[in-house]
mmCIF file of C-alpha atoms in Angstrom:
data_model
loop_
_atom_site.group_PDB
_atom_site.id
_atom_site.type_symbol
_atom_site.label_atom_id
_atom_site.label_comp_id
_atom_site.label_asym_id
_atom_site.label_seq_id
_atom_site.Cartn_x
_atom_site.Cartn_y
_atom_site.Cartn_z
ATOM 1 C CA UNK A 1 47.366 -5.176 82.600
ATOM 2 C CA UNK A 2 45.156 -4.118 79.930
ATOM 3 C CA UNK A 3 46.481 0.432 78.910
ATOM 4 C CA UNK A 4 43.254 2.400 80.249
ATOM 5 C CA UNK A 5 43.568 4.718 77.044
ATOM 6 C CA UNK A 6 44.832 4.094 73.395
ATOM 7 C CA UNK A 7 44.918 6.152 70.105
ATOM 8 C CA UNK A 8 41.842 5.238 67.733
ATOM 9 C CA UNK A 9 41.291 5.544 64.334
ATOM 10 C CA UNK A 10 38.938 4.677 61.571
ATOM 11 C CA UNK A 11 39.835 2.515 58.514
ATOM 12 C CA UNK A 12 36.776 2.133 56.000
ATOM 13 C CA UNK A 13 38.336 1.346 52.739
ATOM 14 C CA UNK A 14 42.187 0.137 51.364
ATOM 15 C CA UNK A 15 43.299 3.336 49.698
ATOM 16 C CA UNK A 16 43.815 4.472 53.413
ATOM 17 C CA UNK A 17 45.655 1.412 55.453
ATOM 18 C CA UNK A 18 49.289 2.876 54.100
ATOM 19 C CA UNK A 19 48.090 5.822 56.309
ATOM 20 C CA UNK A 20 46.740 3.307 59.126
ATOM 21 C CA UNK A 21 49.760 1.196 58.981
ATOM 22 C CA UNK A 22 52.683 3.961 59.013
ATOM 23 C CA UNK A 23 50.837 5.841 61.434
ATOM 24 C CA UNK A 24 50.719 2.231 64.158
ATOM 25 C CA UNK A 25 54.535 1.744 62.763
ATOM 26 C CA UNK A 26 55.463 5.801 64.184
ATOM 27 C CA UNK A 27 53.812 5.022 67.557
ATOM 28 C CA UNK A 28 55.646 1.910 67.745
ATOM 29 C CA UNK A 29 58.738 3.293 67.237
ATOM 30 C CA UNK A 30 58.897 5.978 69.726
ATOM 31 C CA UNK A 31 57.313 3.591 72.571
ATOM 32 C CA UNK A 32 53.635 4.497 72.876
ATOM 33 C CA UNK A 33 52.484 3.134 76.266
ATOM 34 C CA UNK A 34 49.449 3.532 74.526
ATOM 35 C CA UNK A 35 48.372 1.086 71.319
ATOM 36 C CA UNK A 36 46.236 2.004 67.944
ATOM 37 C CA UNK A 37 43.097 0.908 67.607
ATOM 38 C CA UNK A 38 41.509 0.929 64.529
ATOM 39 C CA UNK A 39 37.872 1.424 64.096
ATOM 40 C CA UNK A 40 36.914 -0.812 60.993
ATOM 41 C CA UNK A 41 33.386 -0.835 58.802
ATOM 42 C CA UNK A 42 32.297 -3.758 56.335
ATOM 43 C CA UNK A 43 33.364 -2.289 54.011
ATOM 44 C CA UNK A 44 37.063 -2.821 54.281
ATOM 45 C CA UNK A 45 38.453 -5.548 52.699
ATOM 46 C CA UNK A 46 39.033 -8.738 54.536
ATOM 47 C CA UNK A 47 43.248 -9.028 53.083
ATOM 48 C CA UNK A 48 43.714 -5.430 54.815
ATOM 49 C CA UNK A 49 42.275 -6.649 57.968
ATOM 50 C CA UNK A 50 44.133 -9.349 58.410
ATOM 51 C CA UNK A 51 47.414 -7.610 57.340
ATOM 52 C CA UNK A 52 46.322 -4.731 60.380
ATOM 53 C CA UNK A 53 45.868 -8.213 62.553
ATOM 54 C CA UNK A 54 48.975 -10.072 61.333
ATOM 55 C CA UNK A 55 50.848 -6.497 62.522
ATOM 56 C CA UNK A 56 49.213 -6.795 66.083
ATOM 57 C CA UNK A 57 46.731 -3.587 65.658
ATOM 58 C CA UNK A 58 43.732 -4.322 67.773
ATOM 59 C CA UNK A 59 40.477 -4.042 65.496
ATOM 60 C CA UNK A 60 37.078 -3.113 66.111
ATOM 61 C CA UNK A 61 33.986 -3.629 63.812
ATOM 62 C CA UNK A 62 31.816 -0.499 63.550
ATOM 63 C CA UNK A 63 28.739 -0.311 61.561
ATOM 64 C CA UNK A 64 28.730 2.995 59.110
ATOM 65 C CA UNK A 65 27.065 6.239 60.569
ATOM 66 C CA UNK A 66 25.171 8.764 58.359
ATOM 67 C CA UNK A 67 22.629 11.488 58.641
ATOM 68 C CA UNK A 68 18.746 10.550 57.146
ATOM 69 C CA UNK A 69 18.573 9.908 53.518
ATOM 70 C CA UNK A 70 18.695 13.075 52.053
ATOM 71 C CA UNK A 71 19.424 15.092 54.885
ATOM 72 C CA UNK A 72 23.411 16.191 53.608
ATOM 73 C CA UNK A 73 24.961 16.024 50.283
ATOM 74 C CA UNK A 74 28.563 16.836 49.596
ATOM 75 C CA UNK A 75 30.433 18.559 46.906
ATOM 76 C CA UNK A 76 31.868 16.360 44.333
ATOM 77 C CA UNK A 77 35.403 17.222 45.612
ATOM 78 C CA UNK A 78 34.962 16.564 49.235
ATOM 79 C CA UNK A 79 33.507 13.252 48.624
ATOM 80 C CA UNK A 80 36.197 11.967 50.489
ATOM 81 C CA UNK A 81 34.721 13.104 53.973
ATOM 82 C CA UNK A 82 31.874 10.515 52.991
ATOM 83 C CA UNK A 83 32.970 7.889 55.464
ATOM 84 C CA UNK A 84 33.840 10.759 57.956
ATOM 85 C CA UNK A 85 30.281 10.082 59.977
ATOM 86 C CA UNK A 86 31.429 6.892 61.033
ATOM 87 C CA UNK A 87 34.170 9.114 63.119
ATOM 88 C CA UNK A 88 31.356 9.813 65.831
ATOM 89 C CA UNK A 89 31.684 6.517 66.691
ATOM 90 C CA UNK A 90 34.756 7.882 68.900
ATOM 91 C CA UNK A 91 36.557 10.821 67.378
ATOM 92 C CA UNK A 92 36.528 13.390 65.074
ATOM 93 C CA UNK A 93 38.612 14.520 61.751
ATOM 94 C CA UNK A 94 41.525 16.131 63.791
ATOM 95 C CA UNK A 95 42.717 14.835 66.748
ATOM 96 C CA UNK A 96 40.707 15.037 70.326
ATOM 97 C CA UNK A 97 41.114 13.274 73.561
ATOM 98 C CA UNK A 98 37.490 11.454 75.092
ATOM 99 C CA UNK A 99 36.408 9.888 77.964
ATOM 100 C CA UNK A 100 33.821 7.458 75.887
ATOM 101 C CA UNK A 101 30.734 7.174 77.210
ATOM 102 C CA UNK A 102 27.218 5.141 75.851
ATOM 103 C CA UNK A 103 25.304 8.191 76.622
ATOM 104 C CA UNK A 104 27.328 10.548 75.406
ATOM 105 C CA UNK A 105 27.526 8.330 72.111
ATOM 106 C CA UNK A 106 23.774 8.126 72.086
ATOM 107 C CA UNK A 107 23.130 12.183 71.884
ATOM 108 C CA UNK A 108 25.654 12.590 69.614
ATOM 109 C CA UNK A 109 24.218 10.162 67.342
ATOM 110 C CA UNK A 110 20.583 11.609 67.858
ATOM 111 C CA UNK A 111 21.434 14.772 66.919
ATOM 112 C CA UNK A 112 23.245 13.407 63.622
ATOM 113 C CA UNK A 113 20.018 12.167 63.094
ATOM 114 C CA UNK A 114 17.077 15.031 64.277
ATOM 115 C CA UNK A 115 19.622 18.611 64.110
ATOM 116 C CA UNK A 116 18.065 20.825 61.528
ATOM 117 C CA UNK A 117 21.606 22.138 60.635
ATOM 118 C CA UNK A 118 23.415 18.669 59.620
ATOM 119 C CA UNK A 119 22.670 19.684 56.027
ATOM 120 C CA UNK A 120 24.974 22.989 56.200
ATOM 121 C CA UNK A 121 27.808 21.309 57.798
ATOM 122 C CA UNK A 122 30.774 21.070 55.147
ATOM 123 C CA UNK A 123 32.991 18.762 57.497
ATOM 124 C CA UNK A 124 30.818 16.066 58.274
ATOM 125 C CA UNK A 125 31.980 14.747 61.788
ATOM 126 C CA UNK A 126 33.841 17.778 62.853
ATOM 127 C CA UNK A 127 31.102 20.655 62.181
ATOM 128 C CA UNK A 128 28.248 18.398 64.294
ATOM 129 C CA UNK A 129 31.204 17.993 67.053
ATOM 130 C CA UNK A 130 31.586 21.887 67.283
ATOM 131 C CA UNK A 131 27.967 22.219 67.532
ATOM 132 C CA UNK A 132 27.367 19.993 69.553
ATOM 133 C CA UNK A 133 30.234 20.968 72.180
ATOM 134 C CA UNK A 134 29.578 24.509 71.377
ATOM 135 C CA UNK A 135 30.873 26.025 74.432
ATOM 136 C CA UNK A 136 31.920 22.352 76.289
ATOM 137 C CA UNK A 137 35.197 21.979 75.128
ATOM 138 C CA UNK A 138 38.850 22.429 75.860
ATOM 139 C CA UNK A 139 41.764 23.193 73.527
ATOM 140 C CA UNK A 140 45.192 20.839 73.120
ATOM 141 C CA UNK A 141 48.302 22.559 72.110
ATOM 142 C CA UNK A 142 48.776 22.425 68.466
ATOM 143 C CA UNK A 143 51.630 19.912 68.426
ATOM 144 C CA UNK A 144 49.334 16.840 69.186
ATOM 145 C CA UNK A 145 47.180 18.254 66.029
ATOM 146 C CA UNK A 146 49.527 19.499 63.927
ATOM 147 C CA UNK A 147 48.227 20.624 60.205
ATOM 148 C CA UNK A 148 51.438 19.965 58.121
ATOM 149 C CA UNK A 149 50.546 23.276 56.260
ATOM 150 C CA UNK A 150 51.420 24.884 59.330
ATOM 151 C CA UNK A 151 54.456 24.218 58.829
ATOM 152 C CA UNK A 152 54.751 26.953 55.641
ATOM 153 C CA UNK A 153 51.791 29.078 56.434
ATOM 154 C CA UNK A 154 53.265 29.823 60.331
ATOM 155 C CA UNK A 155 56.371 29.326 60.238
ATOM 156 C CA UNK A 156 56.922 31.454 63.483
ATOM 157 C CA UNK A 157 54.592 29.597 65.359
ATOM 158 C CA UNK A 158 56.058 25.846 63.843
ATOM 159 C CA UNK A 159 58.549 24.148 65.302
ATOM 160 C CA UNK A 160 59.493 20.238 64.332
ATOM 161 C CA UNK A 161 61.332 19.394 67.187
ATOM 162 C CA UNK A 162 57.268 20.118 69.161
ATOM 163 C CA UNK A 163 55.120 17.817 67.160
ATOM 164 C CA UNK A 164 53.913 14.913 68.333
ATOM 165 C CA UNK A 165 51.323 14.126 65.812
ATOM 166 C CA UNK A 166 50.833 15.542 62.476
ATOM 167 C CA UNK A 167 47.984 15.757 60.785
ATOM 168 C CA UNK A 168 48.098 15.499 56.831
ATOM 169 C CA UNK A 169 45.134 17.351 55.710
ATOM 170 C CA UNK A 170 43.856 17.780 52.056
ATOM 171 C CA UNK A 171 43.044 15.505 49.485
ATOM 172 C CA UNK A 172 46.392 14.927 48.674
ATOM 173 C CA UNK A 173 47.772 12.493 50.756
ATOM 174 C CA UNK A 174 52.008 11.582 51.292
ATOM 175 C CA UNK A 175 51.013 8.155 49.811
ATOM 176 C CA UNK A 176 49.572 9.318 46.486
ATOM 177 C CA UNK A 177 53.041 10.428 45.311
ATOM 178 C CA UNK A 178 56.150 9.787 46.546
ATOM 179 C CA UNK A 179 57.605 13.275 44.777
ATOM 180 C CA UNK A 180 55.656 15.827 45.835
ATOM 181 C CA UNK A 181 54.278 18.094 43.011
ATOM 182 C CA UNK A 182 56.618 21.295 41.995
ATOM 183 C CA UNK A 183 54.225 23.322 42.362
ATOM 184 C CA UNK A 184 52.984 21.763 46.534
ATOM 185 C CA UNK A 185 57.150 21.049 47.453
ATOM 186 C CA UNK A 186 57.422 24.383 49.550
ATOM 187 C CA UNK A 187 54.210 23.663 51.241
ATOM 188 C CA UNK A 188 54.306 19.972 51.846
ATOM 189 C CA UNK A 189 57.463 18.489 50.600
ATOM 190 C CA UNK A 190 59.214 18.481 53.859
ATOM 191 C CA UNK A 191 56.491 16.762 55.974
ATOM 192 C CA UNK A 192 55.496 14.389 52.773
ATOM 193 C CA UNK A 193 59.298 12.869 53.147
ATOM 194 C CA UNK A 194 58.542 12.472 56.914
ATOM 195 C CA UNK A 195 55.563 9.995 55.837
ATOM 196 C CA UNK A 196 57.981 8.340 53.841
ATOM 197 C CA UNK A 197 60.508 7.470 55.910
ATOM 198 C CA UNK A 198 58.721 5.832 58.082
ATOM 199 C CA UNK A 199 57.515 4.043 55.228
ATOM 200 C CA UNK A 200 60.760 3.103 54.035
ATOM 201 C CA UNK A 201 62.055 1.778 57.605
ATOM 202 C CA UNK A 202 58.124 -0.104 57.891
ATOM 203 C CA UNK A 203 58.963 -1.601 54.232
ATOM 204 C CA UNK A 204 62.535 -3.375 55.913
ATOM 205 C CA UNK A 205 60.061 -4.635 58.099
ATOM 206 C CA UNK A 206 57.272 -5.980 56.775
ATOM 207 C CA UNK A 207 59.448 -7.498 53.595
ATOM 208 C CA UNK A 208 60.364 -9.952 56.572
ATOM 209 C CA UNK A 209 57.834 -10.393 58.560
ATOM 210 C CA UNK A 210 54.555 -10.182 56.040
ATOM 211 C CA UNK A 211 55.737 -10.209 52.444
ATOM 212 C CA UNK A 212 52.209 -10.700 51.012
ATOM 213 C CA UNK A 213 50.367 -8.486 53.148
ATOM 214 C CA UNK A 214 53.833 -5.702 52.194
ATOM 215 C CA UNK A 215 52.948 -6.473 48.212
ATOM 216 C CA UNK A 216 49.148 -5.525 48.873
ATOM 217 C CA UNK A 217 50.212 -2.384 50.559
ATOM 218 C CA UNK A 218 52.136 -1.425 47.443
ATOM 219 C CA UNK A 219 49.244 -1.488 45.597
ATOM 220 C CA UNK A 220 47.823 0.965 47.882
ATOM 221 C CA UNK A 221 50.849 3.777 47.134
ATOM 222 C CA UNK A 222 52.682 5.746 44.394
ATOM 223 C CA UNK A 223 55.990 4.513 45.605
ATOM 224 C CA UNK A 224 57.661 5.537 41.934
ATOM 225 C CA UNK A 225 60.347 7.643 42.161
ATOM 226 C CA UNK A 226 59.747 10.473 39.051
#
C-alpha cells in the first residue's frame, strides 16, 4: 500500500543534490514510514536524476514558477532564492505540513501572479505564503524546523536530542566546506559535522552501490580536509 503522506522537496540545479541526497540518506536511516520526494525542474541535469532514481527517490517533473516579467528583482546576494518560486508548487523555504489541493494550488499561483506586493517580498516563496495564510495558519514546534543557528543564538531554548529536522539556512551550505570557517565554527561547526557524517556513512554506501553517480556527487562538494 502506497504511504498517504511523504516529505517533498525541490531539486532545480546540481550544486544542491549533496543536500537532496544526504537529506533521503538521514530519513532512511532512522526508518521514515514516510519517503522523499523530490520536486525536479528542466533544468536539472539528466546524470543527477538518474543518480536520485538509481537511489530509489521518487521524482516528479515540475515546470519553474515565477512572478510576471518584471514584477520582483532580487539582490545580487540572495540570488540564490531565484528558484525558490518553484516551492509553491507544494512547500515553502522552511518546513510546513499540507494537505495539497488543485484549488488551493491554483490561488496561490494567481496571486504570485496579480498581488500588488510580490515585488516587496525579500523571501520569494515564504513572504507570498505568509500573506497569503495571513491569519490561516498553525505553528509546528521548532524541532521539525530547526534553524541550525539556533543552536548558538538560543541555546536555552536548543536541545539536540529534540530535533527532528534541521534546517541549514544561509548561503553557506555544510557542503561548500568540509572545515567550517574560524571565524562561523561557534555558530555552525557543530551542526556542519552533523551534515557530514551522514555524508561520510552515505559515501560507504554509494562507493558500492553507484560508484559513478558517488564520483559526480564529489564534484558537487568541498570534501578537502584544510
Amino acid at each position: 500500500m502506497s504511504p498517504k503522506a511523504a516529505y517533498v522537496t525541490l531539486l532545480t540545479k546540481t550544486s544542491y543534490l549533496a543536500g537532496t541526497i544526504v537529506l533521503d540518506y538521514g530519513l532512511r536511516s532512522v526508518n521514515s514510514k514516510y519517503p522523499l520526494v523530490v520536486m525536479v525542474t528542466p533544468s536539472l541535469p539528466q546524470d543527477a536524476i538518474n543518480i536520485l532514481e538509481k537511489r530509489g527517490i521518487k521524482t516528479r517533473n515540475v515546470n519553474s514558477l515565477e512572478p510576471k516579467p518584471g514584477v520582483h528583482t532580487l539582490a545580487g546576494h540572495d540570488a540564490r532564492f531565484a528558484d525558490t518560486w518553484t516551492k509553491l508548487s507544494q512547500l515553502n523555504s522552511g518546513t510546513v505540513v499540507l494537505n495539497p489541493s488543485g484549488d488551493l494550488s491554483n490561488s496561490i499561483v494567481h496571486f504570485l501572479w496579480n498581488h500588488d506586493k510580490v515585488s516587496e517580498f525579500a523571501f520569494p516563496d515564504q513572504d507570498l505564503l505568509t500573506a497569503f495564510f495571513s491569519g490561516r495558519w498553525k505553528p509546528i514546534p521548532w524541532y521539525y524546523n530547526a534553524l541550525r543557528t539556533l543552536r548558538y543564538t538560543h541555546p536555552d531554548e536548543w536541545s539536540d536530542d529534540e530535533v527532528r529536522c534541521v534546517h541549514y539556512i544561509l548561503p553557506d551550505k555544510p557542503w561548500h566546506s568540509r572545515v567550517t570557517p574560524l571565524e562561523l565554527e561557534a555558530q555552525l561547526g557543530e551542526t556542519n559535522r552533523w551534515w557530514w557524517a551522514q555524508f561520510d556513512k552515505l559515501a560507504m554506501e554509494m562507493q558500492k552501490l553507484d560508484p559513478e553517480g558517488w564520483n559526480l556527487l564529489l564534484t558537487t562538494v568541498d570534501n578537502s580536509r584544510g
